[in-house]
Short mmCIF file of C-alpha atoms in Angstrom, two decimals:
data_model
loop_
_atom_site.label_atom_id
_atom_site.label_comp_id
_atom_site.label_asym_id
_atom_site.label_seq_id
_atom_site.Cartn_x
_atom_site.Cartn_y
_atom_site.Cartn_z
CA MET A 1 49.02 29.08 31.67
CA SER A 2 47.08 27.33 34.41
CA GLU A 3 43.74 25.70 33.64
CA ARG A 4 40.63 27.52 34.73
CA ALA A 5 38.74 25.99 37.63
CA ASP A 6 35.62 24.12 36.63
CA VAL A 7 33.06 26.14 38.59
CA ASP A 8 29.35 26.21 37.94
CA LEU A 9 28.68 29.89 38.55
CA ALA A 10 24.94 29.44 38.22
CA SER A 11 24.96 27.11 41.21
CA ILE A 12 26.76 29.70 43.35
CA TYR A 13 25.20 33.00 42.32
CA PRO A 14 21.51 33.76 41.72
CA LYS A 15 20.51 35.70 38.62
CA PRO A 16 20.72 39.49 38.96
CA SER A 17 17.43 41.28 39.44
CA PRO A 18 15.78 43.09 36.52
CA ARG A 19 16.64 46.38 38.22
CA VAL A 20 20.36 45.53 38.28
CA ILE A 21 20.26 44.80 34.55
CA ALA A 22 18.13 47.85 33.70
CA LYS A 23 20.38 50.33 35.55
CA ALA A 24 23.08 50.00 32.87
CA ARG A 25 22.56 52.99 30.59
CA PRO A 26 23.96 53.37 27.05
CA GLU A 27 25.21 56.91 27.71
CA ILE A 28 26.14 59.48 30.34
CA ASP A 29 22.93 60.81 31.88
CA GLY A 30 22.56 63.77 34.23
CA TYR A 31 23.35 61.76 37.36
CA ALA A 32 26.49 60.27 35.86
CA GLU A 33 27.59 63.66 34.55
CA LYS A 34 27.25 65.21 38.01
CA PHE A 35 29.16 62.33 39.60
CA ILE A 36 32.03 62.66 37.09
CA ALA A 37 32.13 66.41 37.74
CA MET A 38 32.65 65.69 41.46
CA SER A 39 35.21 62.93 40.93
CA PRO A 40 38.94 63.64 41.45
CA PHE A 41 39.97 59.99 40.95
CA CYS A 42 39.22 56.99 38.75
CA VAL A 43 40.77 53.70 37.72
CA LEU A 44 41.29 52.99 34.02
CA ALA A 45 41.32 49.32 32.94
CA THR A 46 42.43 48.19 29.48
CA SER A 47 43.28 44.93 27.74
CA GLY A 48 46.17 44.27 25.38
CA SER A 49 46.27 42.33 22.14
CA ASP A 50 47.96 39.46 24.01
CA GLY A 51 45.14 39.23 26.54
CA SER A 52 47.06 41.01 29.30
CA VAL A 53 45.13 43.43 31.49
CA ASP A 54 46.21 46.75 32.97
CA ALA A 55 44.56 48.90 35.63
CA SER A 56 45.91 52.39 36.17
CA PRO A 57 44.97 55.10 38.72
CA ARG A 58 44.13 58.52 37.29
CA GLY A 59 43.54 61.72 39.21
CA GLY A 60 43.19 65.46 39.12
CA ASN A 61 40.95 68.22 40.35
CA PRO A 62 37.26 67.24 40.59
CA GLY A 63 35.92 66.97 37.05
CA PHE A 64 39.37 66.37 35.52
CA VAL A 65 37.60 63.90 33.20
CA ARG A 66 35.30 66.01 31.07
CA VAL A 67 31.91 65.08 29.74
CA ALA A 68 31.99 66.22 26.11
CA GLY A 69 28.57 64.79 25.32
CA PRO A 70 26.23 61.96 26.32
CA ARG A 71 28.53 59.44 24.66
CA ARG A 72 31.95 61.07 24.92
CA LEU A 73 34.43 61.62 27.75
CA LEU A 74 37.82 63.32 27.58
CA MET A 75 40.59 62.27 29.98
CA PRO A 76 43.88 64.23 30.09
CA ASP A 77 47.10 62.27 30.58
CA ARG A 78 49.51 63.79 33.09
CA SER A 79 53.16 62.98 33.79
CA GLY A 80 53.80 59.47 35.08
CA ASN A 81 56.30 56.64 34.79
CA ASN A 82 56.22 56.57 30.97
CA ARG A 83 55.37 52.86 30.81
CA ILE A 84 52.14 53.86 28.99
CA ASP A 85 50.75 50.33 29.41
CA SER A 86 47.16 51.58 29.18
CA PHE A 87 47.78 53.54 26.01
CA ARG A 88 49.68 50.70 24.35
CA ASN A 89 46.70 48.47 25.06
CA ILE A 90 44.32 51.00 23.52
CA VAL A 91 46.46 51.57 20.42
CA GLU A 92 47.53 47.96 19.87
CA GLY A 93 44.61 46.06 21.41
CA SER A 94 40.86 46.23 21.03
CA GLY A 95 40.61 49.77 22.37
CA PHE A 96 37.91 48.71 24.81
CA LEU A 97 38.22 50.08 28.32
CA GLN A 98 36.46 50.39 31.66
CA LEU A 99 36.52 53.22 34.18
CA ILE A 100 35.49 53.33 37.82
CA PHE A 101 34.95 56.82 39.22
CA PHE A 102 35.25 57.58 42.94
CA VAL A 103 34.01 60.60 44.90
CA PRO A 104 35.49 61.03 48.41
CA GLY A 105 32.76 60.57 51.00
CA ILE A 106 30.37 58.68 48.69
CA ASP A 107 30.49 54.89 48.90
CA GLU A 108 28.82 54.29 45.55
CA THR A 109 30.99 54.34 42.43
CA LEU A 110 30.28 54.91 38.75
CA ARG A 111 31.36 52.42 36.11
CA VAL A 112 31.76 53.50 32.49
CA GLY A 113 32.66 51.24 29.59
CA GLY A 114 33.53 52.16 26.05
CA ALA A 115 36.22 52.41 23.41
CA GLY A 116 39.16 54.78 23.50
CA THR A 117 41.25 56.73 21.02
CA LEU A 118 44.24 58.98 21.69
CA SER A 119 44.90 62.53 20.52
CA ALA A 120 47.81 64.95 20.85
CA GLU A 121 46.04 67.70 18.89
CA PRO A 122 47.48 71.01 20.20
CA ASP A 123 44.17 72.88 20.63
CA LEU A 124 42.65 69.96 22.55
CA LEU A 125 45.69 69.75 24.84
CA ALA A 126 45.70 73.51 25.44
CA GLY A 127 42.04 73.40 26.47
CA MET A 128 42.75 70.86 29.23
CA GLU A 129 45.56 72.61 31.08
CA GLU A 130 45.77 71.77 34.77
CA PHE A 131 48.47 72.26 37.42
CA GLY A 132 50.00 74.93 35.17
CA LYS A 133 50.66 72.68 32.17
CA PRO A 134 48.80 70.97 29.34
CA PRO A 135 48.45 67.18 29.27
CA ARG A 136 50.77 65.12 27.08
CA ALA A 137 47.81 63.44 25.37
CA VAL A 138 44.05 63.18 25.72
CA LEU A 139 42.10 59.94 25.82
CA SER A 140 38.73 60.26 24.07
CA ILE A 141 36.22 57.68 25.24
CA ASP A 142 33.25 56.60 23.13
CA VAL A 143 30.83 55.61 25.90
CA ARG A 144 28.93 52.36 25.43
CA GLU A 145 27.69 51.73 28.98
CA SER A 146 27.36 53.59 32.28
CA TYR A 147 25.97 52.48 35.62
CA PHE A 148 26.26 53.10 39.33
CA HIS A 149 27.76 50.40 41.53
CA CYS A 150 26.50 49.82 45.06
CA GLY A 151 28.61 51.02 48.00
CA LYS A 152 29.15 47.68 49.75
CA ALA A 153 32.82 47.30 48.79
CA LEU A 154 33.76 50.77 50.02
CA MET A 155 31.67 50.31 53.15
CA ARG A 156 33.46 47.03 53.92
CA SER A 157 36.84 48.65 53.36
CA ARG A 158 35.91 51.83 55.30
CA LEU A 159 37.87 53.63 52.59
CA TRP A 160 36.69 57.12 53.54
CA SER A 161 36.78 56.60 57.31
CA SER A 162 39.41 58.63 59.14
CA GLU A 163 39.66 55.76 61.64
CA ALA A 164 40.83 53.43 58.86
CA GLN A 165 43.68 55.69 57.72
CA VAL A 166 47.20 54.46 58.47
CA GLU A 167 50.24 56.54 59.34
CA ARG A 168 52.37 56.97 56.21
CA ALA A 169 55.50 56.15 58.19
CA VAL A 170 54.45 52.49 58.62
CA PHE A 171 55.48 51.74 55.02
CA PRO A 172 58.70 52.77 53.24
CA SER A 173 58.67 55.25 50.37
CA ILE A 174 58.18 53.93 46.85
CA ASN A 175 61.80 54.86 46.09
CA GLU A 176 63.04 52.84 49.05
CA VAL A 177 60.97 49.85 47.96
CA VAL A 178 62.08 49.96 44.31
CA HIS A 179 65.71 50.48 45.33
CA GLN A 180 65.59 47.36 47.50
CA GLN A 181 63.81 45.39 44.75
CA THR A 182 66.07 46.43 41.86
CA ASN A 183 69.20 48.06 43.34
CA LEU A 184 68.48 50.94 40.95
CA GLY A 185 67.91 54.60 41.70
CA ASP A 186 68.20 56.37 45.03
CA PRO A 187 66.40 55.22 48.21
CA ASP A 188 64.83 58.63 48.79
CA SER A 189 62.74 59.20 51.90
CA GLN A 190 59.01 59.84 51.71
CA ALA A 191 59.56 63.56 52.33
CA VAL A 192 61.89 63.78 49.33
CA VAL A 193 59.49 61.78 47.16
CA GLU A 194 56.53 63.98 48.07
CA ALA A 195 58.50 67.15 47.42
CA ARG A 196 59.42 65.85 43.97
CA TYR A 197 55.82 64.81 43.27
CA LYS A 198 54.65 68.38 43.88
CA THR A 199 56.91 69.67 41.08
CA GLN A 200 55.72 67.02 38.61
CA LEU A 201 51.93 67.13 38.89
#
């Protein structure tokens, strides 16, 4: 493991303003609840018992993450690659996690921190059916902190700008990339990959 750089952060960055500190709330308030209800996408970050870190994209229809109370969120787990890195971290690590929620067209994001537990209780799964099927598991999040993040990063990236979108054809399909990297699987075209995706949502 490489040594950490000896950097005096206080000499580089000024202290955050009182407002920046005060905006962190201990629960989901009405503004955060509305934002989560509009959000079709978030990133889930977890840490393992060995100190490793995982960040995983999660998506669904707007409001796919449900607010079950001021201090509780429910996130369904849909089909994926079965690596379950995030869930291993939650089960085997500290259980602490962070979420960043995105709403298309809004540059600000919502950050939520807390602790997670997993459930495969049949009634809970049945109540979170989406895309014609129940989730495989549900992540219950005990919210410890929630705050809105300024929109500078998304403004710099022009993430929602149609002018910033690239043509999908400029990059090979994920199957083509993985086939070249590993010599495993079939080098399916993007059209084939997308058609398969639609049957596995």
